[in-house]
CSV table of C-alpha atoms and ligand atoms in Angstrom, one decimal:
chain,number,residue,atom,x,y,z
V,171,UNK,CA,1.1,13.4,-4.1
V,172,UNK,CA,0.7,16.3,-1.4
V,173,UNK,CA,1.8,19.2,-4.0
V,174,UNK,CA,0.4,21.5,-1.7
V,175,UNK,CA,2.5,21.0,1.3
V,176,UNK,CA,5.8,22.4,0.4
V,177,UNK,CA,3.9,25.9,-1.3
V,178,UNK,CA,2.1,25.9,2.0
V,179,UNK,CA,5.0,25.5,4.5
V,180,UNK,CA,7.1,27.9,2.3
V,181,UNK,CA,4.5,30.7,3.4
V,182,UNK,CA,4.8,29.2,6.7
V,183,UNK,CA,8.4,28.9,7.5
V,184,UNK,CA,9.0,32.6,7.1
V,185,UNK,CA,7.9,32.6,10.4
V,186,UNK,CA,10.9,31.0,11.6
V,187,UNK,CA,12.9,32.3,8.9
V,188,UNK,CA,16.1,34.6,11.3
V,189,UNK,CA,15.2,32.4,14.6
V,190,UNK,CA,18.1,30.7,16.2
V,191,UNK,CA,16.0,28.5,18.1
V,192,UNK,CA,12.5,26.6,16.6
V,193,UNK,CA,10.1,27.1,20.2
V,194,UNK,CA,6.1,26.3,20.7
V,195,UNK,CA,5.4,30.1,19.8
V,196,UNK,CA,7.2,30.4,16.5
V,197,UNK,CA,6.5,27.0,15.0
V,198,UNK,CA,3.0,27.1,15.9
V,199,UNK,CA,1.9,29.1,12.7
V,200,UNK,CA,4.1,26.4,10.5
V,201,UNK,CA,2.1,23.2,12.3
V,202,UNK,CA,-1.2,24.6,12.1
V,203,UNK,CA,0.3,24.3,8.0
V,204,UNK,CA,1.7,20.7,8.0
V,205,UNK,CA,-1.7,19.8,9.5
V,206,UNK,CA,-4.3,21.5,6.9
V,207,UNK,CA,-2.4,19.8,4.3
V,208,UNK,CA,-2.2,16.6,5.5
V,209,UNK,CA,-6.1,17.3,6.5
V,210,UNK,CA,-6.4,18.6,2.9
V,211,UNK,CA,-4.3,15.4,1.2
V,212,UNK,CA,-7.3,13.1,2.8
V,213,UNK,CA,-4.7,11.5,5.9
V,214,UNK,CA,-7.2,10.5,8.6
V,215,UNK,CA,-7.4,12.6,11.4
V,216,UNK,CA,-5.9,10.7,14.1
V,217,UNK,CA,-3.3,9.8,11.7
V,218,UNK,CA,-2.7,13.8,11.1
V,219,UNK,CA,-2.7,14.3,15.2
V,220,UNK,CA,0.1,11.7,15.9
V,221,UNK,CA,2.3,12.8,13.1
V,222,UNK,CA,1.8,17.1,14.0
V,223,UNK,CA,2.7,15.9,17.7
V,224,UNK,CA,5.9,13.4,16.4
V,225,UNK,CA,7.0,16.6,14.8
V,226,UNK,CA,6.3,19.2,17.3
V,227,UNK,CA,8.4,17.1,19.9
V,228,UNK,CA,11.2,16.6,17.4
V,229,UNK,CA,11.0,20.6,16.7
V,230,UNK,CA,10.4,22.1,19.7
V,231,UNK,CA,13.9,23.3,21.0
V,232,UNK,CA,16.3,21.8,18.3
V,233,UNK,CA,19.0,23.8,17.8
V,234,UNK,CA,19.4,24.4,14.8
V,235,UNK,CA,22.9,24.1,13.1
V,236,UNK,CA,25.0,26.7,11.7
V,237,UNK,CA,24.4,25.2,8.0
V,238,UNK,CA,20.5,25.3,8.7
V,239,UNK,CA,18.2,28.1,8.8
V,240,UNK,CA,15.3,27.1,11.0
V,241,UNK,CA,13.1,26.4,8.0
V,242,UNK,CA,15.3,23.5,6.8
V,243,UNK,CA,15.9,22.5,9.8
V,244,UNK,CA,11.9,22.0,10.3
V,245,UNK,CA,11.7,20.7,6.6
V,246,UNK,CA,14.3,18.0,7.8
V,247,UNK,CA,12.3,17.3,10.5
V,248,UNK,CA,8.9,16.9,8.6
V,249,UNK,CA,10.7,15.0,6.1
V,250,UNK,CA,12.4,12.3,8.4
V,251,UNK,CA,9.1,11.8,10.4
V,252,UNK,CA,7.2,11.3,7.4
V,253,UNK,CA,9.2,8.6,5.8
V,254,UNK,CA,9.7,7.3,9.6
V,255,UNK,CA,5.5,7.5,9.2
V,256,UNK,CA,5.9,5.5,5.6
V,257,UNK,CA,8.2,3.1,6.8
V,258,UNK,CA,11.4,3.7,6.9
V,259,UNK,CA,12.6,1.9,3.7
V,260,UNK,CA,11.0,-0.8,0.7
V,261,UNK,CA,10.1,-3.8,2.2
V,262,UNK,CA,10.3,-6.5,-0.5
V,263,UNK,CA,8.5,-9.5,-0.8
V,264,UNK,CA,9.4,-12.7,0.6
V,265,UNK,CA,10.5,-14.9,-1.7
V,266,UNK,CA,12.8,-17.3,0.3
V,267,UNK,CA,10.2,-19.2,1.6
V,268,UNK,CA,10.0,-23.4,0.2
V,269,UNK,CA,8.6,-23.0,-3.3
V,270,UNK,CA,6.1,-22.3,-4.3
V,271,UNK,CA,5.9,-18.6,-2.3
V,272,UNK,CA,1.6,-18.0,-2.1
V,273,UNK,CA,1.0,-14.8,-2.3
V,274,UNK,CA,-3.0,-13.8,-1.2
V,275,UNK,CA,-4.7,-10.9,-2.5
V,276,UNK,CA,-7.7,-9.7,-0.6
V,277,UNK,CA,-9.5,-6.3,-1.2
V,278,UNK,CA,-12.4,-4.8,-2.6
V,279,UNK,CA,-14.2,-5.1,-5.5
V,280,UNK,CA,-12.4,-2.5,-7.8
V,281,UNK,CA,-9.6,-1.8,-5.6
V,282,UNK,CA,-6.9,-3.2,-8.6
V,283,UNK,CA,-6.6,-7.0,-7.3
V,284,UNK,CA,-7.2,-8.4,-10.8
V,285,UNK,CA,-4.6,-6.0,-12.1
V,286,UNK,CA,-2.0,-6.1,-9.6
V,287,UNK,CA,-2.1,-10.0,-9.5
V,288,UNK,CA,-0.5,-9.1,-13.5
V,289,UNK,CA,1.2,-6.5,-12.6
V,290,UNK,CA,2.9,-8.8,-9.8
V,291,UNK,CA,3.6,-11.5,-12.4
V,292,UNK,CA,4.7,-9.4,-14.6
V,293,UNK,CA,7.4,-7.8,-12.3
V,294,UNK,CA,8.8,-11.7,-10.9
V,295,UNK,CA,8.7,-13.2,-14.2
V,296,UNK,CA,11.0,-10.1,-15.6
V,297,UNK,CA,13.0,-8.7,-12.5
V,298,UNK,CA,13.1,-12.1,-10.5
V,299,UNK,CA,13.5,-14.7,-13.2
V,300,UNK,CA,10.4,-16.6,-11.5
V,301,UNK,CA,8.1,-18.7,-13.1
V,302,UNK,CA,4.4,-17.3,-12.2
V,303,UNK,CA,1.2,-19.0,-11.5
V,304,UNK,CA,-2.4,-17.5,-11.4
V,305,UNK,CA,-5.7,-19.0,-9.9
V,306,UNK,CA,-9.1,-17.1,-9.1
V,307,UNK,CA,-10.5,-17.8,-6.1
V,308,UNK,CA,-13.3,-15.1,-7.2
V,309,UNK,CA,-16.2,-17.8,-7.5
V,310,UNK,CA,-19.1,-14.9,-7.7
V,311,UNK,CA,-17.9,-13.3,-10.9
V,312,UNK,CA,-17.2,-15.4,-14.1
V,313,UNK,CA,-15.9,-12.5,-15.5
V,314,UNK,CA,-13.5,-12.2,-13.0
V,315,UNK,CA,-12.0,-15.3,-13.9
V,316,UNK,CA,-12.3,-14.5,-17.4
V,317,UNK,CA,-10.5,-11.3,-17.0
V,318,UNK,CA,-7.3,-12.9,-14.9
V,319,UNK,CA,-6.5,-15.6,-17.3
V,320,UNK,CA,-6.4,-12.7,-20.3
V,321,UNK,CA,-3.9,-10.8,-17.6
V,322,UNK,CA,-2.1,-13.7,-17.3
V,323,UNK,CA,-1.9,-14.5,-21.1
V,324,UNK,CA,-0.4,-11.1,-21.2
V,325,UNK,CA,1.8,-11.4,-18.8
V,326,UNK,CA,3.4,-15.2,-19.2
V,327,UNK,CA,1.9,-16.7,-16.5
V,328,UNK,CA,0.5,-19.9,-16.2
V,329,UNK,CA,-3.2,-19.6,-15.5
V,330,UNK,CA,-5.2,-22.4,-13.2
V,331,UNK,CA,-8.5,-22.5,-14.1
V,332,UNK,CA,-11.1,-22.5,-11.8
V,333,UNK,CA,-15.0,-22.4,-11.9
V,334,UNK,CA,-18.3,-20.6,-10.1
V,335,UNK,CA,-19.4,-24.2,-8.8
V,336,UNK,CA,-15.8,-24.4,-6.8
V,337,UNK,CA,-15.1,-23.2,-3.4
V,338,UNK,CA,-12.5,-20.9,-3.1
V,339,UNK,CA,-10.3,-23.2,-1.0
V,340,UNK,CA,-10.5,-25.6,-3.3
V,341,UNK,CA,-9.3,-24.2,-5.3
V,342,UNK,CA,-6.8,-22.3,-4.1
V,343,UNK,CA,-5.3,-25.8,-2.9
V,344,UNK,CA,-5.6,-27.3,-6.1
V,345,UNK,CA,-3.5,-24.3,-7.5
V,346,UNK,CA,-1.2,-25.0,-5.0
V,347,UNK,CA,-0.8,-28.9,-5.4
V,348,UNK,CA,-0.1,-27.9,-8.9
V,349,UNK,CA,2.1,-25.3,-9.0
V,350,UNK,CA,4.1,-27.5,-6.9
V,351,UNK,CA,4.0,-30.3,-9.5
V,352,UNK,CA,5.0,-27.9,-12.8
V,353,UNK,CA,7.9,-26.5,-9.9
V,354,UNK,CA,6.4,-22.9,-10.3
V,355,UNK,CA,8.0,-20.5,-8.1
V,356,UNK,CA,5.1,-18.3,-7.0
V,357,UNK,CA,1.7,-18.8,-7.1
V,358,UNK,CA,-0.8,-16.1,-6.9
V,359,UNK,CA,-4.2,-16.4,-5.4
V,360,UNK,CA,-6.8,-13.4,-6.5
V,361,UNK,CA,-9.8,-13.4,-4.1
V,362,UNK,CA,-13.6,-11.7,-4.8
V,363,UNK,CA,-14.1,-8.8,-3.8
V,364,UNK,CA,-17.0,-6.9,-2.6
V,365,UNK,CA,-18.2,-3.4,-3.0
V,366,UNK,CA,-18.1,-2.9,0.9
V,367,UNK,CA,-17.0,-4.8,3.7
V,368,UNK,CA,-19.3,-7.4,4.9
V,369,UNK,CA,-19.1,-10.1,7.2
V,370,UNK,CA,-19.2,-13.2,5.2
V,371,UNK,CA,-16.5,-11.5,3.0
V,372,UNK,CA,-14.4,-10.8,5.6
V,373,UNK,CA,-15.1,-14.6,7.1
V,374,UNK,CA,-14.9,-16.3,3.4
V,375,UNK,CA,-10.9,-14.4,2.9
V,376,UNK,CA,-10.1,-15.4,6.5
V,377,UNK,CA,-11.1,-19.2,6.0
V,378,UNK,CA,-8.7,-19.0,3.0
V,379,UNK,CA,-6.1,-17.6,4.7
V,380,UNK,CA,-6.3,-20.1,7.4
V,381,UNK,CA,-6.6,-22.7,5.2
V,382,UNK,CA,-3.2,-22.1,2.8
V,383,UNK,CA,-1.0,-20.4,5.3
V,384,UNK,CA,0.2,-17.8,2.5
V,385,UNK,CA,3.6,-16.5,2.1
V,386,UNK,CA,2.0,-13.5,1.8
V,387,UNK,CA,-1.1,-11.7,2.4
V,388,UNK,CA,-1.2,-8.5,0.6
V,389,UNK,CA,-4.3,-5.8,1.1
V,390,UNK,CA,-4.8,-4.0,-2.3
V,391,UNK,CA,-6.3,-0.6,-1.9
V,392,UNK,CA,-7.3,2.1,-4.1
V,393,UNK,CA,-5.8,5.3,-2.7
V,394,UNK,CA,-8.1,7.7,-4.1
V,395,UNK,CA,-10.5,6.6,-1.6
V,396,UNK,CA,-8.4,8.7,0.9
V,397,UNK,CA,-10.4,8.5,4.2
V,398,UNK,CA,-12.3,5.3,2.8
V,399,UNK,CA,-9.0,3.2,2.0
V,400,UNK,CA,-8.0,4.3,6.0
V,401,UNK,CA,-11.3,2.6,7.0
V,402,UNK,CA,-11.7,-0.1,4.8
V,403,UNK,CA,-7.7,-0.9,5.3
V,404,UNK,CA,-8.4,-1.6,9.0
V,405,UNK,CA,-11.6,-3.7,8.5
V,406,UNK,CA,-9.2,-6.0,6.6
V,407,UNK,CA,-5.9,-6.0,9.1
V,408,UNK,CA,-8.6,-7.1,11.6
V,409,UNK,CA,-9.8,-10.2,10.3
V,410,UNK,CA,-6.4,-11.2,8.5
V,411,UNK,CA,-3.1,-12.1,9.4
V,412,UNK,CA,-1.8,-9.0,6.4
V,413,UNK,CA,1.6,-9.6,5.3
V,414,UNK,CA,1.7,-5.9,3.2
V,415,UNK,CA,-0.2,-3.7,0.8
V,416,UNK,CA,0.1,-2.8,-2.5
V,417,UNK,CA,-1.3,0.8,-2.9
V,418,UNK,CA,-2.9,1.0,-6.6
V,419,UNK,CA,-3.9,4.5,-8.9
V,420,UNK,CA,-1.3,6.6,-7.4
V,421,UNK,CA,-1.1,8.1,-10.2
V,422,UNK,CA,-4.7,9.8,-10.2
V,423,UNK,CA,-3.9,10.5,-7.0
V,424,UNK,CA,-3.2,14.1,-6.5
V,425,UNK,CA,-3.3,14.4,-2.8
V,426,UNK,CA,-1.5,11.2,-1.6
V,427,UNK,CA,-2.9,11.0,1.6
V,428,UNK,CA,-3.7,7.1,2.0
V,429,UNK,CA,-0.3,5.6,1.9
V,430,UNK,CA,0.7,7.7,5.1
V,431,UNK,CA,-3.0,6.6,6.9
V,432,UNK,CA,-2.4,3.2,5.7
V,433,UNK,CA,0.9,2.6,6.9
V,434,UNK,CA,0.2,3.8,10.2
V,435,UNK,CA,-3.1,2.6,11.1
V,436,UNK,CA,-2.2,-0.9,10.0
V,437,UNK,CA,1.7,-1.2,11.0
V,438,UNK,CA,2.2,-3.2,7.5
V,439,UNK,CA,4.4,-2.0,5.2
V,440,UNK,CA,3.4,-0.2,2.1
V,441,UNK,CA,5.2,-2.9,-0.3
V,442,UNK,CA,4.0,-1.8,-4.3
V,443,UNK,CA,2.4,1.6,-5.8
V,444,UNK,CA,0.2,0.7,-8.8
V,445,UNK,CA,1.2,3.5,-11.1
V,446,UNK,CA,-1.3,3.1,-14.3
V,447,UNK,CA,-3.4,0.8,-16.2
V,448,UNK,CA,-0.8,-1.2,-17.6
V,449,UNK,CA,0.6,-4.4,-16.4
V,450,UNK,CA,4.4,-3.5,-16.5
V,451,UNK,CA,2.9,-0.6,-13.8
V,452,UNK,CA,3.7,-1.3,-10.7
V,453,UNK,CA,6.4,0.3,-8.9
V,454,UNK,CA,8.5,-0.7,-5.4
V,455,UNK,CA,7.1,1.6,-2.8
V,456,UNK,CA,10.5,4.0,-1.3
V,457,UNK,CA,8.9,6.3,1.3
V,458,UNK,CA,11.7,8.4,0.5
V,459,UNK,CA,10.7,9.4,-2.5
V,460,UNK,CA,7.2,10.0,-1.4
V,461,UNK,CA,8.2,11.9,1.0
V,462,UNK,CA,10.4,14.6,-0.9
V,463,UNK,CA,7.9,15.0,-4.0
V,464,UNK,CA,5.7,15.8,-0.9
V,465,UNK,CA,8.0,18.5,-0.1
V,466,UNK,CA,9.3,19.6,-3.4
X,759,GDP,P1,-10.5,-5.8,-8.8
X,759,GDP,O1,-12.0,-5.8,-8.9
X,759,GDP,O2,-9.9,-5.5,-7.5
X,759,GDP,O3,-9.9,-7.1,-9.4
X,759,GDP,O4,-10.0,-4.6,-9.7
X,759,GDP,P2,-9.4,-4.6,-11.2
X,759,GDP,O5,-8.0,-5.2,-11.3
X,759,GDP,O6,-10.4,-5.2,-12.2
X,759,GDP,O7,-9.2,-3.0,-11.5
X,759,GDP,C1,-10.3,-2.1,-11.5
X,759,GDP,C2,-9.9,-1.0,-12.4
X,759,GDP,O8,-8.8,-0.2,-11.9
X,759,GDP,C3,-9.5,-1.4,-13.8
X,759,GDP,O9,-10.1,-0.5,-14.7
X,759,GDP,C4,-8.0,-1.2,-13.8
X,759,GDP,O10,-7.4,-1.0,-15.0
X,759,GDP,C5,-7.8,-0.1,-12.8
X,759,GDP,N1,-6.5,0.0,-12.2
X,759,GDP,C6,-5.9,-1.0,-11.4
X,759,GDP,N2,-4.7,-0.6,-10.9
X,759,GDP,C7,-4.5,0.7,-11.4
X,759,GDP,C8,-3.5,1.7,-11.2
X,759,GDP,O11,-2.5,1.5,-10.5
X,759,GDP,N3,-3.7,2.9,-11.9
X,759,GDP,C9,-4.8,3.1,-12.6
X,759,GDP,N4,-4.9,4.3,-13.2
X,759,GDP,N5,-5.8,2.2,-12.8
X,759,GDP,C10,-5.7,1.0,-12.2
C-alpha cells in the first residue's frame, strides 16, 4: 500500500533537512508531496484536503527536538495523523452481545461478501472457539447460495439453507430462531448484492436491518475500486445503521488508498483486510501497520 509515499517525501524532506524550525515556506515543497501521493494512491480528494491541512497545522511551527531532524519530525507527524485518519487502533468485533451475535453483510456484487462471510467463520471458529452459522439472504442468485454453503463446508460452519422463493427476512429470521435452538454462537447473514447501488437494493438491506437488529452491520468493499469504494461506501453508511467494514483484496492493492477514504468519510472503523483468495485470509485491520509500510 502507498509504496510511493516514503520514495517521494524522501526527495521532499531535503528541503527541511538543517532547519531548526518546520514553517509554511519550507514545508510547502514536502505537502505539495504527501498530497500527490495520497492523490496518486486513489484517497478521495476531500479526504486528501483534510488530511494535508491536519498535517500542516500539526507541522507548522513544531519545534523540533534535539533527537529529530526536521524530516523525522514531519514523518512523525504524517505518521500519527494517518493512523489518527485509520482509526487509532483494531476495533474488534462484538461478541458480548446475548448469543447468538448476528453479524450483516451488505455490499456489492463482487465486493468479497461471500468470501469474507468464510473467511469470518473461519477466523471465530479457530481464534474464538465459536460455533458458526451461515444463511444467504441472496434470493436473486442460486448460485450464490450454492457457493456459501461450499464456503461453509470448508470452513465448519453450519449452513441454513435457504431458497429463491424466500424473502430475505425470512429467512434471515429463520436462521436466527435456529441458531438459537442448536446454541450457535454467531450467526452470519450474507445479503445480494448488486453491481451498482440502486434504490431497491439499498431499501431491501435496510428493511433487513431493521427487521433483525444485527449485532453487527459490516460494509464489505473491494479496495481496488479506490475512488469508487469512497462513493459506494457512503451510499451504504446512508441508508444503514454500519457497525464496521471489512476491506477485501488488499493484497492486489498496490496503492492503498481506500482504507484511509473509507474510514474517514464513513466514521466506522476499518475492522478486517481481506488479504487473498483463501478462507484462512483475513487479517485484523492495525492502522499502525498500514501506516508505516506506507512510509517504509
Ligand atoms: P460477493 O459477490 O460479494 O459475495 O463476492 P465473492 O465472495 O463471490 O468474491 C468475489 C471474488 O473476489 C472471488 O473471486 C473471491 O475469491 C475474490 N476475493 C474475495 N476476497 C478477496 C481478497 O481478500 N483477496 C483476493 N485476492 N480476492 C478476494
Amino acid at each position: 500500500m502507498f509504496d510511493n509515499l516514503s520514495d517521494r517525501l524522501s526527495g521532499a524532506l531535503k528541503n527541511l533537512t538543517g532547519k531548526g524550525k518546520i514553517n509554511e515556506d519550507n514545508i510547502k515543497e514536502t505537502l505539495r508531496e504527501v498530497r500527490m501521493a495520497l492523490l496518486e494512491a486513489d484517497v478521495a480528494l476531500p479526504v486528501v484536503k483534510e488530511f494535508i491541512a491536519a498535517v500542516k497545522e500539526r507541522a507548522v511551527g513544531a519545534e523540533v527536538g534535539k533527537a529529530l531532524d526536521p524530516g523525522q519530525a514531519f514523518i512523525k507527524i504524517v505518521n500519527d495523523e494517518m493512523i489518527k485518519a485509520m482509526g487509532a487502533e483494531n476495533d474488534a468485533l462484538d461478541l458480548n452481545a446475548k448469543p447468538p451475535v448476528v453479524i450483516l453483510l451488505a455490499g456489492l456484487q463482487g465486493a468479497g461478501k461471500t468470501t469474507s462471510a468464510g473467511k469470518l467463520s473461519h477466523l471465530l471458529i479457530n481464534r474464538e472457539k465459536k460455533s458458526v452459522m451461515v444463511a444467504s439472504a441472496d434470493v436473486y442468485r442460486p448460485a450464490a447460495i450454492k457457493q456459501l454453503e461450499t464456503v461453509a463446508g470448508e470452513v465448519g460452519a453450519t449452513f441454513f439453507p435457504s431458497t429463491t422463493e424466500q424473502k430475505p427476512v425470512d429467512i434471515a429470521k429463520n436462521a436466527i430462531e435456529e441458531a438459537r435452538k442448536q446454541f450457535a454462537d454467531v450467526v452470519i447473514i450474507d445479503t445480494a448484492g448488486r453491481l451498482a447501488v440502486d434504490e431497491a437494493m439499498m431499501s431491501e438491506i435496510s428493511e433487513l436491518q431493521q427487521a433483525i437488529n444485527p449485532t453487527e452491520t459490516l460494509f464489505v468493499v473491494d479496495s481496488m475500486t479506490g475512488q469508487d469504494a469512497a462513493n459506494t461506501a457512503k451510499a451504504f453508511n446512508d441508508a444503514l445503521d454500519l457497525s464496521g467494514v471489512i476491506l477485501t483484496k488488499a493484497d492486489g492493492d498496490a496503492r492503498g488508498g481506500a482504507a484511509l477514504s473509507i474510514r474517514q468519510i464513513t466514521g466506522k472503523p476499518i475492522k478486517f483486510i481481506g488479504m487473498g483468495e483463501k478462507l484462512d485470509q483475513l487479517e485484523p485491520f492495525h492502522p499502525e501497520r498500514v501506516a508505516s509500510r506506507i512510509l517504509g
